[in-house]
């Protein structure tokens, strides 16, 4: 019988994108959900004074609407363990955890905590990363590497302040966000006037780190955004057709209908992480592997990689590999070429 773990959503976004507005509403208003909201030392500054915790230890406060507020001034794994222990002791109960990062925080280390800390996975699982983007100032904020990282790690991008943005500017920002992160859902949201239950629904059920599953709609979204709407042939593999921009964020999508050899694929991933190091922010997808009845699901954050068996390929189901890579100054041609060499039956072209 599978163990039921508590889903965790990371809420991030650059300064002024609306995280404090969202968290204050969650802590203040009645919405019928039992949530634990984890604030870090800097992220808690904007939260209403009645919710602030000022001592030096992690402390949990039970709020009138049934939610919990927990400030973290130390290790995230320890804070989650504290929540679990207090819940087991009957102090309170919660159904979901929201972690708010600071406006200048890189969410990468938080994601790595869930991939590397096996003790956490017995009680919690990372559902996804939701990044708020300011529709008015979002384009200029892309100059900050912290903001670009927040967008790269996102599984959902929520566009805020749309009512204040010029339509042309918002359209340009939307296009740019799609180029930077073709795998993330991009949704407008009104944090001030929308029903809070509708907003909370946008933070839930991303299933972005479910290690045996990648949503079909996510793969379809990838294929549509990069123009891969027809069955691909190996000789037609190509990177994302990104626009000409001065920043160094690169997204690259590889698709192939040829099965990939696992031994060569493992060599590729080792070389990938060694070549790009911390510049490789996020990589994810489904692999059609040689001699494997199951699809393989790839989840990677910087130097951490997990490959797990997913569902079985059905008898007449089209089998293909779809992988997306997002990071700084990635060499698209090298990634595409190296993966092509993993295809079964690959023969090097003559010079």
mmCIF file of C-alpha atoms in Angstrom:
data_model
loop_
_atom_site.group_PDB
_atom_site.id
_atom_site.type_symbol
_atom_site.label_atom_id
_atom_site.label_comp_id
_atom_site.label_asym_id
_atom_site.label_seq_id
_atom_site.Cartn_x
_atom_site.Cartn_y
_atom_site.Cartn_z
ATOM 1 C CA UNK A 1 0.000 0.000 0.000
ATOM 2 C CA UNK A 2 1.565 3.320 -1.039
ATOM 3 C CA UNK A 3 2.446 5.828 1.666
ATOM 4 C CA UNK A 4 0.412 9.035 1.433
ATOM 5 C CA UNK A 5 2.680 12.054 1.827
ATOM 6 C CA UNK A 6 1.841 15.738 2.187
ATOM 7 C CA UNK A 7 2.237 17.890 -0.950
ATOM 8 C CA UNK A 8 4.510 20.940 -0.787
ATOM 9 C CA UNK A 9 4.360 23.949 -3.111
ATOM 10 C CA UNK A 10 7.188 26.479 -3.351
ATOM 11 C CA UNK A 11 5.958 30.020 -4.042
ATOM 12 C CA UNK A 12 8.600 32.306 -5.466
ATOM 13 C CA UNK A 13 8.844 35.469 -7.537
ATOM 14 C CA UNK A 14 10.819 38.676 -7.700
ATOM 15 C CA UNK A 15 10.298 41.615 -5.348
ATOM 16 C CA UNK A 16 6.901 43.246 -5.877
ATOM 17 C CA UNK A 17 5.364 40.361 -7.827
ATOM 18 C CA UNK A 18 2.670 39.822 -5.194
ATOM 19 C CA UNK A 19 3.883 37.023 -2.916
ATOM 20 C CA UNK A 20 3.185 38.997 0.270
ATOM 21 C CA UNK A 21 -0.319 39.896 -0.945
ATOM 22 C CA UNK A 22 -1.003 36.227 -1.651
ATOM 23 C CA UNK A 23 0.414 34.934 1.641
ATOM 24 C CA UNK A 24 -1.430 37.553 3.700
ATOM 25 C CA UNK A 25 -4.728 36.515 2.099
ATOM 26 C CA UNK A 26 -4.006 32.848 2.782
ATOM 27 C CA UNK A 27 -3.241 33.562 6.429
ATOM 28 C CA UNK A 28 -6.104 35.990 6.990
ATOM 29 C CA UNK A 29 -9.114 34.840 4.980
ATOM 30 C CA UNK A 30 -11.405 31.845 5.407
ATOM 31 C CA UNK A 31 -10.884 29.385 2.550
ATOM 32 C CA UNK A 32 -11.668 26.023 4.133
ATOM 33 C CA UNK A 33 -8.211 24.470 3.668
ATOM 34 C CA UNK A 34 -5.743 23.401 6.340
ATOM 35 C CA UNK A 35 -2.446 24.826 5.118
ATOM 36 C CA UNK A 36 0.958 25.205 6.717
ATOM 37 C CA UNK A 37 2.752 28.292 5.382
ATOM 38 C CA UNK A 38 6.510 28.355 5.878
ATOM 39 C CA UNK A 39 8.124 31.790 5.830
ATOM 40 C CA UNK A 40 11.854 32.220 5.775
ATOM 41 C CA UNK A 41 13.700 34.930 7.662
ATOM 42 C CA UNK A 42 13.474 37.562 4.955
ATOM 43 C CA UNK A 43 10.237 36.457 3.341
ATOM 44 C CA UNK A 44 8.335 37.028 6.600
ATOM 45 C CA UNK A 45 9.118 40.744 6.712
ATOM 46 C CA UNK A 46 6.121 41.728 4.582
ATOM 47 C CA UNK A 47 3.586 39.564 6.371
ATOM 48 C CA UNK A 48 1.144 41.301 8.694
ATOM 49 C CA UNK A 49 2.602 41.931 12.147
ATOM 50 C CA UNK A 50 0.039 39.726 13.855
ATOM 51 C CA UNK A 51 1.533 36.723 12.070
ATOM 52 C CA UNK A 52 5.207 37.494 12.612
ATOM 53 C CA UNK A 53 7.360 35.322 14.848
ATOM 54 C CA UNK A 54 10.277 37.229 16.311
ATOM 55 C CA UNK A 55 12.237 34.733 18.426
ATOM 56 C CA UNK A 56 15.299 32.936 17.139
ATOM 57 C CA UNK A 57 13.814 29.455 16.934
ATOM 58 C CA UNK A 58 11.469 27.999 14.374
ATOM 59 C CA UNK A 59 7.976 28.490 15.773
ATOM 60 C CA UNK A 60 4.568 27.430 14.553
ATOM 61 C CA UNK A 61 1.486 29.580 15.145
ATOM 62 C CA UNK A 62 -2.041 28.230 14.735
ATOM 63 C CA UNK A 63 -4.217 30.878 13.083
ATOM 64 C CA UNK A 64 -7.914 31.566 13.410
ATOM 65 C CA UNK A 65 -8.698 30.309 9.898
ATOM 66 C CA UNK A 66 -7.107 26.928 10.621
ATOM 67 C CA UNK A 67 -3.815 27.615 8.853
ATOM 68 C CA UNK A 68 -0.350 27.439 10.384
ATOM 69 C CA UNK A 69 2.425 29.986 10.055
ATOM 70 C CA UNK A 70 5.982 28.777 10.537
ATOM 71 C CA UNK A 71 9.101 30.948 10.263
ATOM 72 C CA UNK A 72 12.367 29.278 9.296
ATOM 73 C CA UNK A 73 15.722 30.649 10.348
ATOM 74 C CA UNK A 74 17.635 27.507 9.709
ATOM 75 C CA UNK A 75 17.424 24.212 7.914
ATOM 76 C CA UNK A 76 14.266 23.569 5.878
ATOM 77 C CA UNK A 77 14.401 19.837 6.512
ATOM 78 C CA UNK A 78 14.411 20.509 10.256
ATOM 79 C CA UNK A 79 11.395 22.828 9.942
ATOM 80 C CA UNK A 80 9.424 20.200 8.025
ATOM 81 C CA UNK A 81 10.382 17.566 10.578
ATOM 82 C CA UNK A 82 9.124 19.883 13.325
ATOM 83 C CA UNK A 83 5.782 20.289 11.565
ATOM 84 C CA UNK A 84 5.447 16.525 11.159
ATOM 85 C CA UNK A 85 6.324 15.786 14.791
ATOM 86 C CA UNK A 86 3.897 18.358 16.165
ATOM 87 C CA UNK A 87 1.161 17.052 13.887
ATOM 88 C CA UNK A 88 1.819 13.479 15.046
ATOM 89 C CA UNK A 89 1.567 14.676 18.641
ATOM 90 C CA UNK A 90 -1.907 16.020 17.946
ATOM 91 C CA UNK A 91 -0.987 19.706 18.197
ATOM 92 C CA UNK A 92 -2.551 20.480 14.819
ATOM 93 C CA UNK A 93 -3.245 19.004 11.394
ATOM 94 C CA UNK A 94 -2.568 20.250 7.880
ATOM 95 C CA UNK A 95 -3.143 18.940 4.373
ATOM 96 C CA UNK A 96 -0.632 20.949 2.352
ATOM 97 C CA UNK A 97 2.525 23.013 2.875
ATOM 98 C CA UNK A 98 3.334 26.282 1.108
ATOM 99 C CA UNK A 99 6.906 27.592 1.245
ATOM 100 C CA UNK A 100 7.391 31.257 0.394
ATOM 101 C CA UNK A 101 10.898 32.241 -0.687
ATOM 102 C CA UNK A 102 12.346 35.718 -0.565
ATOM 103 C CA UNK A 103 12.118 37.965 -3.604
ATOM 104 C CA UNK A 104 15.810 37.496 -4.348
ATOM 105 C CA UNK A 105 16.060 33.796 -3.541
ATOM 106 C CA UNK A 106 17.150 31.023 -5.879
ATOM 107 C CA UNK A 107 14.632 28.173 -5.368
ATOM 108 C CA UNK A 108 17.202 25.598 -6.503
ATOM 109 C CA UNK A 109 18.464 24.670 -2.999
ATOM 110 C CA UNK A 110 14.888 24.154 -1.769
ATOM 111 C CA UNK A 111 14.169 21.791 -4.670
ATOM 112 C CA UNK A 112 17.437 19.939 -4.015
ATOM 113 C CA UNK A 113 16.393 19.437 -0.391
ATOM 114 C CA UNK A 114 13.423 17.384 -1.572
ATOM 115 C CA UNK A 115 15.504 15.396 -4.044
ATOM 116 C CA UNK A 116 18.381 14.675 -1.663
ATOM 117 C CA UNK A 117 16.776 14.340 1.790
ATOM 118 C CA UNK A 118 15.231 10.877 1.764
ATOM 119 C CA UNK A 119 13.852 11.363 5.290
ATOM 120 C CA UNK A 120 11.663 14.206 4.003
ATOM 121 C CA UNK A 121 10.175 12.022 1.287
ATOM 122 C CA UNK A 122 8.659 9.685 3.872
ATOM 123 C CA UNK A 123 6.327 12.502 4.972
ATOM 124 C CA UNK A 124 6.340 15.171 2.232
ATOM 125 C CA UNK A 125 6.647 15.410 -1.532
ATOM 126 C CA UNK A 126 7.362 18.446 -3.697
ATOM 127 C CA UNK A 127 4.305 19.109 -5.845
ATOM 128 C CA UNK A 128 5.764 22.010 -7.791
ATOM 129 C CA UNK A 129 7.273 25.486 -7.967
ATOM 130 C CA UNK A 130 4.931 28.404 -8.674
ATOM 131 C CA UNK A 131 6.575 31.679 -9.725
ATOM 132 C CA UNK A 132 4.721 34.993 -9.643
ATOM 133 C CA UNK A 133 5.711 37.437 -12.389
ATOM 134 C CA UNK A 134 4.852 41.151 -12.392
ATOM 135 C CA UNK A 135 3.187 41.927 -15.749
ATOM 136 C CA UNK A 136 4.145 45.612 -15.445
ATOM 137 C CA UNK A 137 7.819 45.346 -14.457
ATOM 138 C CA UNK A 138 8.523 41.746 -15.393
ATOM 139 C CA UNK A 139 10.527 42.417 -18.551
ATOM 140 C CA UNK A 140 12.990 44.784 -16.897
ATOM 141 C CA UNK A 141 13.300 42.459 -13.903
ATOM 142 C CA UNK A 142 14.562 39.732 -16.221
ATOM 143 C CA UNK A 143 17.904 41.531 -16.083
ATOM 144 C CA UNK A 144 18.369 40.061 -12.588
ATOM 145 C CA UNK A 145 19.780 36.535 -12.579
ATOM 146 C CA UNK A 146 17.729 35.681 -9.485
ATOM 147 C CA UNK A 147 14.523 36.414 -11.366
ATOM 148 C CA UNK A 148 15.630 34.378 -14.361
ATOM 149 C CA UNK A 149 16.364 31.427 -12.067
ATOM 150 C CA UNK A 150 12.914 31.706 -10.464
ATOM 151 C CA UNK A 151 11.329 31.561 -13.912
ATOM 152 C CA UNK A 152 13.535 28.671 -15.044
ATOM 153 C CA UNK A 153 12.578 26.500 -12.068
ATOM 154 C CA UNK A 154 8.851 27.242 -12.361
ATOM 155 C CA UNK A 155 6.267 24.587 -13.099
ATOM 156 C CA UNK A 156 3.587 27.284 -13.213
ATOM 157 C CA UNK A 157 4.046 30.974 -13.974
ATOM 158 C CA UNK A 158 1.341 33.255 -12.575
ATOM 159 C CA UNK A 159 1.218 36.642 -14.281
ATOM 160 C CA UNK A 160 0.106 39.321 -11.803
ATOM 161 C CA UNK A 161 -0.988 42.977 -12.212
ATOM 162 C CA UNK A 162 -2.317 42.294 -15.701
ATOM 163 C CA UNK A 163 -4.925 45.037 -15.278
ATOM 164 C CA UNK A 164 -2.105 47.601 -14.982
ATOM 165 C CA UNK A 165 0.021 46.383 -17.880
ATOM 166 C CA UNK A 166 -0.026 47.629 -21.459
ATOM 167 C CA UNK A 167 -1.345 44.857 -23.742
ATOM 168 C CA UNK A 168 1.681 45.018 -26.067
ATOM 169 C CA UNK A 169 4.135 44.863 -23.170
ATOM 170 C CA UNK A 170 2.266 41.961 -21.589
ATOM 171 C CA UNK A 171 2.247 40.076 -24.884
ATOM 172 C CA UNK A 172 6.006 40.569 -25.278
ATOM 173 C CA UNK A 173 6.619 39.381 -21.714
ATOM 174 C CA UNK A 174 4.415 36.334 -22.238
ATOM 175 C CA UNK A 175 6.341 35.396 -25.374
ATOM 176 C CA UNK A 176 9.671 35.816 -23.605
ATOM 177 C CA UNK A 177 8.594 33.714 -20.632
ATOM 178 C CA UNK A 178 7.527 30.966 -23.014
ATOM 179 C CA UNK A 179 10.956 31.004 -24.626
ATOM 180 C CA UNK A 180 12.758 30.881 -21.291
ATOM 181 C CA UNK A 181 10.643 28.077 -19.842
ATOM 182 C CA UNK A 182 8.602 26.231 -22.480
ATOM 183 C CA UNK A 183 7.448 23.535 -20.034
ATOM 184 C CA UNK A 184 5.705 25.816 -17.498
ATOM 185 C CA UNK A 185 2.015 26.685 -17.563
ATOM 186 C CA UNK A 186 1.546 30.459 -17.897
ATOM 187 C CA UNK A 187 -1.642 31.786 -16.301
ATOM 188 C CA UNK A 188 -2.899 35.310 -15.487
ATOM 189 C CA UNK A 189 -4.144 35.853 -11.921
ATOM 190 C CA UNK A 190 -5.717 38.734 -10.006
ATOM 191 C CA UNK A 191 -4.377 38.388 -6.472
ATOM 192 C CA UNK A 192 -6.526 41.211 -5.141
ATOM 193 C CA UNK A 193 -10.014 40.430 -6.486
ATOM 194 C CA UNK A 194 -10.104 36.762 -7.459
ATOM 195 C CA UNK A 195 -11.796 34.303 -5.137
ATOM 196 C CA UNK A 196 -9.034 32.944 -2.906
ATOM 197 C CA UNK A 197 -10.146 29.364 -3.460
ATOM 198 C CA UNK A 198 -9.624 29.836 -7.206
ATOM 199 C CA UNK A 199 -6.161 31.277 -6.568
ATOM 200 C CA UNK A 200 -5.257 28.396 -4.247
ATOM 201 C CA UNK A 201 -6.266 25.965 -6.984
ATOM 202 C CA UNK A 202 -3.470 27.437 -9.128
ATOM 203 C CA UNK A 203 -0.960 26.445 -6.453
ATOM 204 C CA UNK A 204 -2.048 22.816 -6.287
ATOM 205 C CA UNK A 205 -1.749 19.563 -8.178
ATOM 206 C CA UNK A 206 1.136 20.480 -10.460
ATOM 207 C CA UNK A 207 2.526 16.938 -10.021
ATOM 208 C CA UNK A 208 5.787 18.302 -11.369
ATOM 209 C CA UNK A 209 8.007 16.076 -9.230
ATOM 210 C CA UNK A 210 6.000 12.882 -9.353
ATOM 211 C CA UNK A 211 8.818 10.562 -10.310
ATOM 212 C CA UNK A 212 6.793 7.995 -12.207
ATOM 213 C CA UNK A 213 4.644 10.363 -14.224
ATOM 214 C CA UNK A 214 4.778 13.359 -16.543
ATOM 215 C CA UNK A 215 1.432 14.855 -17.474
ATOM 216 C CA UNK A 216 0.530 14.351 -21.173
ATOM 217 C CA UNK A 217 -0.637 17.970 -21.338
ATOM 218 C CA UNK A 218 2.843 19.112 -20.288
ATOM 219 C CA UNK A 219 4.441 17.216 -23.163
ATOM 220 C CA UNK A 220 1.819 18.582 -25.554
ATOM 221 C CA UNK A 221 2.545 22.095 -24.293
ATOM 222 C CA UNK A 222 6.249 21.563 -24.927
ATOM 223 C CA UNK A 223 5.655 20.301 -28.437
ATOM 224 C CA UNK A 224 3.311 23.154 -29.287
ATOM 225 C CA UNK A 225 5.568 25.899 -27.956
ATOM 226 C CA UNK A 226 8.614 24.728 -29.882
ATOM 227 C CA UNK A 227 6.747 23.888 -33.054
ATOM 228 C CA UNK A 228 6.961 20.100 -32.699
ATOM 229 C CA UNK A 229 3.328 19.457 -33.582
ATOM 230 C CA UNK A 230 4.142 16.756 -36.159
ATOM 231 C CA UNK A 231 5.912 13.431 -35.494
ATOM 232 C CA UNK A 232 9.628 14.107 -35.397
ATOM 233 C CA UNK A 233 12.375 12.264 -37.230
ATOM 234 C CA UNK A 234 15.835 11.986 -35.793
ATOM 235 C CA UNK A 235 17.395 13.826 -38.698
ATOM 236 C CA UNK A 236 15.090 16.779 -37.972
ATOM 237 C CA UNK A 237 16.007 17.239 -34.340
ATOM 238 C CA UNK A 238 16.553 20.860 -33.505
ATOM 239 C CA UNK A 239 16.792 23.157 -30.475
ATOM 240 C CA UNK A 240 14.184 25.691 -29.440
ATOM 241 C CA UNK A 241 13.881 28.527 -31.897
ATOM 242 C CA UNK A 242 14.456 31.229 -29.291
ATOM 243 C CA UNK A 243 14.403 34.905 -30.128
ATOM 244 C CA UNK A 244 17.461 37.126 -30.063
ATOM 245 C CA UNK A 245 17.868 38.314 -26.495
ATOM 246 C CA UNK A 246 20.862 39.678 -24.648
ATOM 247 C CA UNK A 247 20.413 37.584 -21.485
ATOM 248 C CA UNK A 248 22.043 34.202 -21.029
ATOM 249 C CA UNK A 249 19.033 31.998 -20.210
ATOM 250 C CA UNK A 250 18.699 29.111 -22.633
ATOM 251 C CA UNK A 251 15.965 26.530 -23.018
ATOM 252 C CA UNK A 252 16.521 23.522 -25.232
ATOM 253 C CA UNK A 253 14.072 20.761 -26.193
ATOM 254 C CA UNK A 254 15.091 17.399 -27.634
ATOM 255 C CA UNK A 255 12.590 15.022 -29.216
ATOM 256 C CA UNK A 256 13.167 11.706 -30.937
ATOM 257 C CA UNK A 257 11.152 8.678 -31.984
ATOM 258 C CA UNK A 258 14.256 6.465 -31.968
ATOM 259 C CA UNK A 259 14.887 4.520 -28.743
ATOM 260 C CA UNK A 260 17.836 5.706 -26.680
ATOM 261 C CA UNK A 261 20.523 3.381 -25.347
ATOM 262 C CA UNK A 262 20.614 3.540 -21.545
ATOM 263 C CA UNK A 263 24.365 3.130 -21.210
ATOM 264 C CA UNK A 264 25.041 5.984 -23.614
ATOM 265 C CA UNK A 265 22.292 8.071 -21.990
ATOM 266 C CA UNK A 266 23.929 7.700 -18.570
ATOM 267 C CA UNK A 267 27.231 8.791 -20.070
ATOM 268 C CA UNK A 268 25.449 11.798 -21.579
ATOM 269 C CA UNK A 269 23.941 12.907 -18.257
ATOM 270 C CA UNK A 270 27.317 12.610 -16.519
ATOM 271 C CA UNK A 271 28.917 14.723 -19.240
ATOM 272 C CA UNK A 272 26.004 17.192 -19.192
ATOM 273 C CA UNK A 273 26.331 17.919 -15.473
ATOM 274 C CA UNK A 274 30.101 18.066 -15.616
ATOM 275 C CA UNK A 275 30.060 20.439 -18.586
ATOM 276 C CA UNK A 276 27.490 22.939 -17.309
ATOM 277 C CA UNK A 277 27.586 22.466 -13.514
ATOM 278 C CA UNK A 278 25.462 24.976 -11.608
ATOM 279 C CA UNK A 279 24.504 26.684 -14.879
ATOM 280 C CA UNK A 280 22.201 23.727 -15.576
ATOM 281 C CA UNK A 281 19.144 24.720 -13.556
ATOM 282 C CA UNK A 282 16.402 22.274 -14.515
ATOM 283 C CA UNK A 283 15.967 19.325 -16.844
ATOM 284 C CA UNK A 284 13.003 17.027 -17.143
ATOM 285 C CA UNK A 285 11.150 14.752 -19.497
ATOM 286 C CA UNK A 286 10.253 11.266 -20.707
ATOM 287 C CA UNK A 287 12.683 8.831 -22.328
ATOM 288 C CA UNK A 288 11.857 6.082 -24.796
ATOM 289 C CA UNK A 289 14.657 3.681 -23.856
ATOM 290 C CA UNK A 290 15.922 0.687 -25.790
ATOM 291 C CA UNK A 291 14.751 -2.705 -24.438
ATOM 292 C CA UNK A 292 12.513 -1.063 -21.814
ATOM 293 C CA UNK A 293 8.751 -1.700 -21.600
ATOM 294 C CA UNK A 294 8.300 1.336 -19.351
ATOM 295 C CA UNK A 295 8.805 4.969 -20.207
ATOM 296 C CA UNK A 296 11.547 6.509 -18.081
ATOM 297 C CA UNK A 297 10.842 9.784 -16.254
ATOM 298 C CA UNK A 298 13.804 12.141 -15.839
ATOM 299 C CA UNK A 299 13.935 14.763 -13.070
ATOM 300 C CA UNK A 300 17.050 16.903 -12.667
ATOM 301 C CA UNK A 301 18.056 19.992 -10.703
ATOM 302 C CA UNK A 302 21.637 21.154 -11.221
ATOM 303 C CA UNK A 303 23.836 18.205 -10.219
ATOM 304 C CA UNK A 304 21.018 16.046 -8.848
ATOM 305 C CA UNK A 305 19.431 13.548 -11.237
ATOM 306 C CA UNK A 306 16.697 10.959 -10.757
ATOM 307 C CA UNK A 307 15.512 8.537 -13.440
ATOM 308 C CA UNK A 308 12.525 6.373 -12.555
ATOM 309 C CA UNK A 309 10.335 3.910 -14.370
ATOM 310 C CA UNK A 310 6.962 5.291 -15.360
ATOM 311 C CA UNK A 311 3.915 3.678 -16.911
ATOM 312 C CA UNK A 312 4.147 0.977 -19.568
ATOM 313 C CA UNK A 313 4.073 1.958 -23.209
ATOM 314 C CA UNK A 314 0.764 0.803 -24.643
ATOM 315 C CA UNK A 315 0.771 -1.475 -27.684
ATOM 316 C CA UNK A 316 -0.092 1.136 -30.341
ATOM 317 C CA UNK A 317 1.007 4.238 -28.475
ATOM 318 C CA UNK A 318 3.561 6.440 -30.280
ATOM 319 C CA UNK A 319 6.855 6.153 -28.400
ATOM 320 C CA UNK A 320 9.157 9.134 -28.224
ATOM 321 C CA UNK A 321 11.649 10.907 -26.045
ATOM 322 C CA UNK A 322 10.947 14.493 -25.009
ATOM 323 C CA UNK A 323 13.516 16.251 -22.801
ATOM 324 C CA UNK A 324 13.770 19.927 -21.864
ATOM 325 C CA UNK A 325 16.849 21.659 -20.449
ATOM 326 C CA UNK A 326 16.896 25.152 -18.930
ATOM 327 C CA UNK A 327 19.922 27.057 -17.671
ATOM 328 C CA UNK A 328 22.533 29.707 -18.260
ATOM 329 C CA UNK A 329 24.681 29.715 -21.383
ATOM 330 C CA UNK A 330 23.805 26.150 -22.325
ATOM 331 C CA UNK A 331 25.179 24.936 -25.645
ATOM 332 C CA UNK A 332 22.078 23.798 -27.540
ATOM 333 C CA UNK A 333 24.048 22.266 -30.400
ATOM 334 C CA UNK A 334 26.134 20.170 -27.994
ATOM 335 C CA UNK A 335 23.069 18.909 -26.096
ATOM 336 C CA UNK A 336 21.149 17.994 -29.244
ATOM 337 C CA UNK A 337 24.193 16.380 -30.857
ATOM 338 C CA UNK A 338 25.118 14.384 -27.759
ATOM 339 C CA UNK A 339 21.579 13.065 -27.352
ATOM 340 C CA UNK A 340 21.366 12.155 -31.002
ATOM 341 C CA UNK A 341 24.418 9.952 -30.464
ATOM 342 C CA UNK A 342 22.405 8.083 -27.788
ATOM 343 C CA UNK A 343 19.872 6.916 -30.374
ATOM 344 C CA UNK A 344 19.873 3.217 -31.179
ATOM 345 C CA UNK A 345 21.502 2.647 -34.558
ATOM 346 C CA UNK A 346 23.205 6.037 -34.586
ATOM 347 C CA UNK A 347 25.970 6.219 -37.176
ATOM 348 C CA UNK A 348 28.298 9.202 -37.191
ATOM 349 C CA UNK A 349 28.059 11.307 -40.316
ATOM 350 C CA UNK A 350 31.251 11.569 -42.362
ATOM 351 C CA UNK A 351 33.167 14.828 -41.875
#
